[in-house]
Short mmCIF file of C-alpha atoms in Angstrom, two decimals:
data_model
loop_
_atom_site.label_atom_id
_atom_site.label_comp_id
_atom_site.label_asym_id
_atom_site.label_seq_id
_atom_site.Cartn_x
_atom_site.Cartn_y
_atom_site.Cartn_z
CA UNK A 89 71.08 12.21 -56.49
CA UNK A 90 71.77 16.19 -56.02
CA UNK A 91 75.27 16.12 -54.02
CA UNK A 92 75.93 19.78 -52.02
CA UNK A 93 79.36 21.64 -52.48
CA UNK A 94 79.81 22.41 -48.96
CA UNK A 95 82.90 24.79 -49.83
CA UNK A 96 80.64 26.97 -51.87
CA UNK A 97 78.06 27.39 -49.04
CA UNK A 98 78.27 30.14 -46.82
CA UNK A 99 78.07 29.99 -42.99
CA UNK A 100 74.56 30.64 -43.15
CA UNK A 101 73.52 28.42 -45.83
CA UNK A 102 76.06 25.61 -44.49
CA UNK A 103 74.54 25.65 -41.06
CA UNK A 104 70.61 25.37 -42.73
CA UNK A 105 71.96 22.49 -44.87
CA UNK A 106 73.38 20.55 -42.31
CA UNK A 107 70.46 21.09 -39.49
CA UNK A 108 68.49 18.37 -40.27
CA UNK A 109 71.15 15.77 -40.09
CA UNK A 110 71.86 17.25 -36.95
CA UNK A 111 68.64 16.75 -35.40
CA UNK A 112 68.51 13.17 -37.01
CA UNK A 113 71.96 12.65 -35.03
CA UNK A 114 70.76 14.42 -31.86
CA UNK A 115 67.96 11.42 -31.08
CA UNK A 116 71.15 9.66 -30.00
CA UNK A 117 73.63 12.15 -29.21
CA UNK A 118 71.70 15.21 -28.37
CA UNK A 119 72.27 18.60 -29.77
CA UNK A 120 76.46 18.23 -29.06
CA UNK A 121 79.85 17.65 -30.92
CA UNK A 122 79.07 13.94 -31.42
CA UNK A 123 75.69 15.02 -33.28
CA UNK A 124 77.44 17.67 -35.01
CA UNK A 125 80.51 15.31 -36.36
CA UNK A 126 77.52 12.77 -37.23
CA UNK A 127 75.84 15.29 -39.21
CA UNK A 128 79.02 15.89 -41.19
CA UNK A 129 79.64 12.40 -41.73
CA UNK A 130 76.03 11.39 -43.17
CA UNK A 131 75.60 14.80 -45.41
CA UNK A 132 79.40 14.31 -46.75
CA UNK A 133 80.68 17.59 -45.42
CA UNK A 134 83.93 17.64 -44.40
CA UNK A 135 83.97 17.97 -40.44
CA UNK A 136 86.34 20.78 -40.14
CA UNK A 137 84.35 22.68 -42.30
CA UNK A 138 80.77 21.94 -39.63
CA UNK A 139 82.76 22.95 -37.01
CA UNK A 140 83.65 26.10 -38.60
CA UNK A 141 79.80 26.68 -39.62
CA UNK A 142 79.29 26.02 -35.37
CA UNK A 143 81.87 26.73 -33.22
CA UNK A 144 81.88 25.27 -30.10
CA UNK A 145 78.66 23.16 -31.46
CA UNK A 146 76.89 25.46 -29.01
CA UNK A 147 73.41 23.87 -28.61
CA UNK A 148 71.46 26.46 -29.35
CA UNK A 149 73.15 27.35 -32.22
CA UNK A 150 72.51 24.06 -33.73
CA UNK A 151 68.71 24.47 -32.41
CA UNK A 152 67.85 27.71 -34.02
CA UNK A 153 69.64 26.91 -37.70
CA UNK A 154 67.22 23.04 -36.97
CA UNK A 155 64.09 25.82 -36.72
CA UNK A 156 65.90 28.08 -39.26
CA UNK A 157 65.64 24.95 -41.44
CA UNK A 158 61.88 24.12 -40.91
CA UNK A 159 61.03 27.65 -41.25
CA UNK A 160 62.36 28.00 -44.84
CA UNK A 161 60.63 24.81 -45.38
CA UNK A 162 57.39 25.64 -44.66
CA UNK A 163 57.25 28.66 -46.43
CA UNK A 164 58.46 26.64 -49.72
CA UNK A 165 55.84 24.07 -49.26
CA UNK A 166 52.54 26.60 -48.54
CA UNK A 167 53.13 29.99 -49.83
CA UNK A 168 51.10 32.42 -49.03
CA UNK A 169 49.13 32.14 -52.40
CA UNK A 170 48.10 28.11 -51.50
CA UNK A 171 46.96 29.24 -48.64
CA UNK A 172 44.71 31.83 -49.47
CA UNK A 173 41.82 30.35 -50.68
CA UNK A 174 41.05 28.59 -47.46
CA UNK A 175 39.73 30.23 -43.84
CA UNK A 176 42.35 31.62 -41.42
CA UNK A 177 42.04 28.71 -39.39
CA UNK A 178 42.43 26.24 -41.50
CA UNK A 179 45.95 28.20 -42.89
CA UNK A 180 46.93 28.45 -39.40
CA UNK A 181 46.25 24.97 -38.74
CA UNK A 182 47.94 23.75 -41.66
CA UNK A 183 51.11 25.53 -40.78
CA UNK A 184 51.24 24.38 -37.57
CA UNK A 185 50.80 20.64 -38.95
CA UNK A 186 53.15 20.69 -41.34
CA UNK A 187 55.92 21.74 -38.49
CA UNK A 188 54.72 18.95 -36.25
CA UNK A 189 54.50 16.48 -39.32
CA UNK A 190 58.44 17.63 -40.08
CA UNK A 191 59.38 16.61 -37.35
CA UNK A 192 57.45 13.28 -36.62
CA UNK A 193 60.28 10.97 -36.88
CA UNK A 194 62.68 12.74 -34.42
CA UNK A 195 60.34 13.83 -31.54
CA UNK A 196 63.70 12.55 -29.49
CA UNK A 197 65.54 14.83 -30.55
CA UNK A 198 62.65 17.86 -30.41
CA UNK A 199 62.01 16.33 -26.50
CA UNK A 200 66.11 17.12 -25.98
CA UNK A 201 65.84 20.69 -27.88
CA UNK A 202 62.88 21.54 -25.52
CA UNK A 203 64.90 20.72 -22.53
CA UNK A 204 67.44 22.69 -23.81
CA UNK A 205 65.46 25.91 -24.72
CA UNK A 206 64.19 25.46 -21.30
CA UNK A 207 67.67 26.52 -19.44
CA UNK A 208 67.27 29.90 -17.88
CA UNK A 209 70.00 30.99 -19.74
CA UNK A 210 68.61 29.79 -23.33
CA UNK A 211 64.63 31.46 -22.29
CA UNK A 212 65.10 34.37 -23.77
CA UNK A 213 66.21 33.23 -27.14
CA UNK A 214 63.60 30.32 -27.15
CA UNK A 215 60.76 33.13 -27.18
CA UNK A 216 62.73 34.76 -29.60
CA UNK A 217 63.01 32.03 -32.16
CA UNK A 218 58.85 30.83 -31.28
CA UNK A 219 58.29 35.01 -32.08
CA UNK A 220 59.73 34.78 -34.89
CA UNK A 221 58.36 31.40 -36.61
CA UNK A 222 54.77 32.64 -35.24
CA UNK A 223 55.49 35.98 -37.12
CA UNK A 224 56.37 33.61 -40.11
CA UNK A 225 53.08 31.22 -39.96
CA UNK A 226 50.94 34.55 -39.98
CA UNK A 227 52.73 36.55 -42.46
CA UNK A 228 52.08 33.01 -44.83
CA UNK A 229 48.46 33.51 -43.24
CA UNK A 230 48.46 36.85 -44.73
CA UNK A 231 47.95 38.78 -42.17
CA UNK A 232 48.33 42.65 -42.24
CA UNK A 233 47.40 43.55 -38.38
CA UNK A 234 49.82 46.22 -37.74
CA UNK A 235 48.22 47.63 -34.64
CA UNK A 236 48.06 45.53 -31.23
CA UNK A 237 47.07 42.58 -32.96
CA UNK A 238 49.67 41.86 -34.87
CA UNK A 239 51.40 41.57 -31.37
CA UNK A 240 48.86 39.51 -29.37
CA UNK A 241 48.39 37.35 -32.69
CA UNK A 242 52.10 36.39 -32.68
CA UNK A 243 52.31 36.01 -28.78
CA UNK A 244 49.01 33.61 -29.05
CA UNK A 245 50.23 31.57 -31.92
CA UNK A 246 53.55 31.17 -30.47
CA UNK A 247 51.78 29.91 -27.17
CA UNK A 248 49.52 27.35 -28.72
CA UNK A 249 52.80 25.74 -30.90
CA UNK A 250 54.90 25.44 -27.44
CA UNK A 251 52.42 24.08 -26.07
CA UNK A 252 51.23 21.90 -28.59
CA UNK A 253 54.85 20.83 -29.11
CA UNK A 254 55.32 19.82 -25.08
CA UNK A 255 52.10 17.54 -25.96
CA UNK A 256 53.58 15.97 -28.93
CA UNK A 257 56.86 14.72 -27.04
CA UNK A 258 54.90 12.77 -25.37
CA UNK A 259 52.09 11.43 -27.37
CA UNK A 260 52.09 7.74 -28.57
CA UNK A 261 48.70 7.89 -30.34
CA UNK A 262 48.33 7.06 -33.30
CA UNK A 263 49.53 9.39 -35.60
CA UNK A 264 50.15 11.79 -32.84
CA UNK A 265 46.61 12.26 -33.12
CA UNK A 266 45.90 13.66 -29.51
CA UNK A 267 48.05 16.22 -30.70
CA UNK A 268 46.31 17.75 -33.44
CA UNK A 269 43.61 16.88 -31.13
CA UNK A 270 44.94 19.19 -28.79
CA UNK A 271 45.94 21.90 -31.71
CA UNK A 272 42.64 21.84 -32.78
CA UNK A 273 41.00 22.85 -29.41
CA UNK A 274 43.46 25.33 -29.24
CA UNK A 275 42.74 26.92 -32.35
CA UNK A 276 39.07 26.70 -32.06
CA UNK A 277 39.24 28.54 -28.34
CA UNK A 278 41.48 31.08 -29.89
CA UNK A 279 39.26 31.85 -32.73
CA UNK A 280 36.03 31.70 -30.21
CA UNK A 281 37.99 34.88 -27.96
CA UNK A 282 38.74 36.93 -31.48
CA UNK A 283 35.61 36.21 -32.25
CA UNK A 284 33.89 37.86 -29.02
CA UNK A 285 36.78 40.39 -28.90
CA UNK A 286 35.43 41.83 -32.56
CA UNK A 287 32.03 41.74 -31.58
CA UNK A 288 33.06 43.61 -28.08
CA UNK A 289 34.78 46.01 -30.05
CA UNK A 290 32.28 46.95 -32.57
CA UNK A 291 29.73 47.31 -29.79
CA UNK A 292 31.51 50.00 -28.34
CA UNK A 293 31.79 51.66 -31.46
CA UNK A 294 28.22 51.57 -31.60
CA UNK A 295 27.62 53.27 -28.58
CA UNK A 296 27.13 56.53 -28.14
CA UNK A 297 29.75 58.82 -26.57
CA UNK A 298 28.87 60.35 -23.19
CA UNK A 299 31.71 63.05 -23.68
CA UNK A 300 30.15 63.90 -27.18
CA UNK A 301 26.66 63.97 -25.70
CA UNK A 302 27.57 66.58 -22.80
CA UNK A 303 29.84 68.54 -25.36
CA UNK A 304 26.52 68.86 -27.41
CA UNK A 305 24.93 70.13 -24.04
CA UNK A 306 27.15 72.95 -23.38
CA UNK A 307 27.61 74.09 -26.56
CA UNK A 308 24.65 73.25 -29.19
CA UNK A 309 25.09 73.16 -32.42
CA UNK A 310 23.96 76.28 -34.48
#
């Protein structure tokens, strides 16, 4: 059994190694002290030392090193090279499953995180932290958009998870399977719209330009 030197760590590294003990504690305790001290306890960190890594064991400090932690853990179990032999759907889809499949066991404690992010005063970093893990899923994707798209492509992606996420709190199926159900459908629509969108847009590259036309008029080529 690998044992962590929590002395060594630094407060960035500390606070990833302990966040998924915290969210184990926080089915009971919710994302507070009591979850925090709990986490110590059952990782074998020395509590003084978690409360330095957290001070105040602010909530949402504790939330974003928990999606810190998955991040980092996704991208360690499908690089972008595993994922690039198969369609963009299926990469996308697989991302997105393996963050819902992290966290099957303590949907209690993702229900209590949501209600958290959910405070007026926590929006704004909750759409910051779903930015930046749907900028993480399609940079894994390999995407390279780095007009519009890569900005609609991140706000999209970040919408479906939310919302698959507010599904899966509340799913007692089977193997949560209305919820990848429900991610699938989502996907599938999404891809439908690009889909249309690229065939929109190269229809009006195929048309011809009316302000080219009338330049032609007035003065002809020679």
């Amino acid at each position: 059994m690998i044992t962590t030197d929590f002395a060594d760590l630094t407060l960035d590294e500390l606070r990833i190694a302990l966040a998924p003990d915290i969210a184990a504690s926080a089915i009971f305790d919710g994302w507070s002290q009591a979850a925090l001290v709990a986490a110590a306890e059952m990782a074998g960190c020395d509590v003084d030392i978690a409360r330095l890594a957290f001070p105040g064991a602010k909530p949402m400090d504790m939330i974003e090193a928990w999606i810190t932690s998955v991040d980092s853990a996704m991208a360690a179990e499908w690089p972008a090279e595993r994922l690039a032999t198969s369609k963009i759907r299926e990469r996308i889809r697989t991302l997105v499953a393996f963050r819902l499949h992290a966290v099957a066991h303590i949907d209690e404690a993702v229900r209590r995180a949501l209600a958290v992010m959910a405070q007026p005063q926590n929006a704004p970093r909750a759409l910051k932290l779903g930015w930046r893990s749907a900028d993480i899923m399609w940079r894994l994707a390999g995407d390279t958009a780095t007009d519009y798209n890569h900005y609609s492509k991140r706000a999209i992606l970040a919408g479906i998870y939310s919302a698959t996420l507010a599904v899966f709190v509340n799913d007692d199926s089977e193997g949560k399977a209305d919820t990848h159900a429900f991610l699938d459908r989502r996907i599938d629509g999404v891809m439908r719209f690009e889909k249309a969108k690229a065939q929109l847009l190269n229809k009006d590259r195929e048309l011809p330009s009316l302000t080219r036309f009338l330049g032609r008029l007035r003065y002809p080529a020679r």
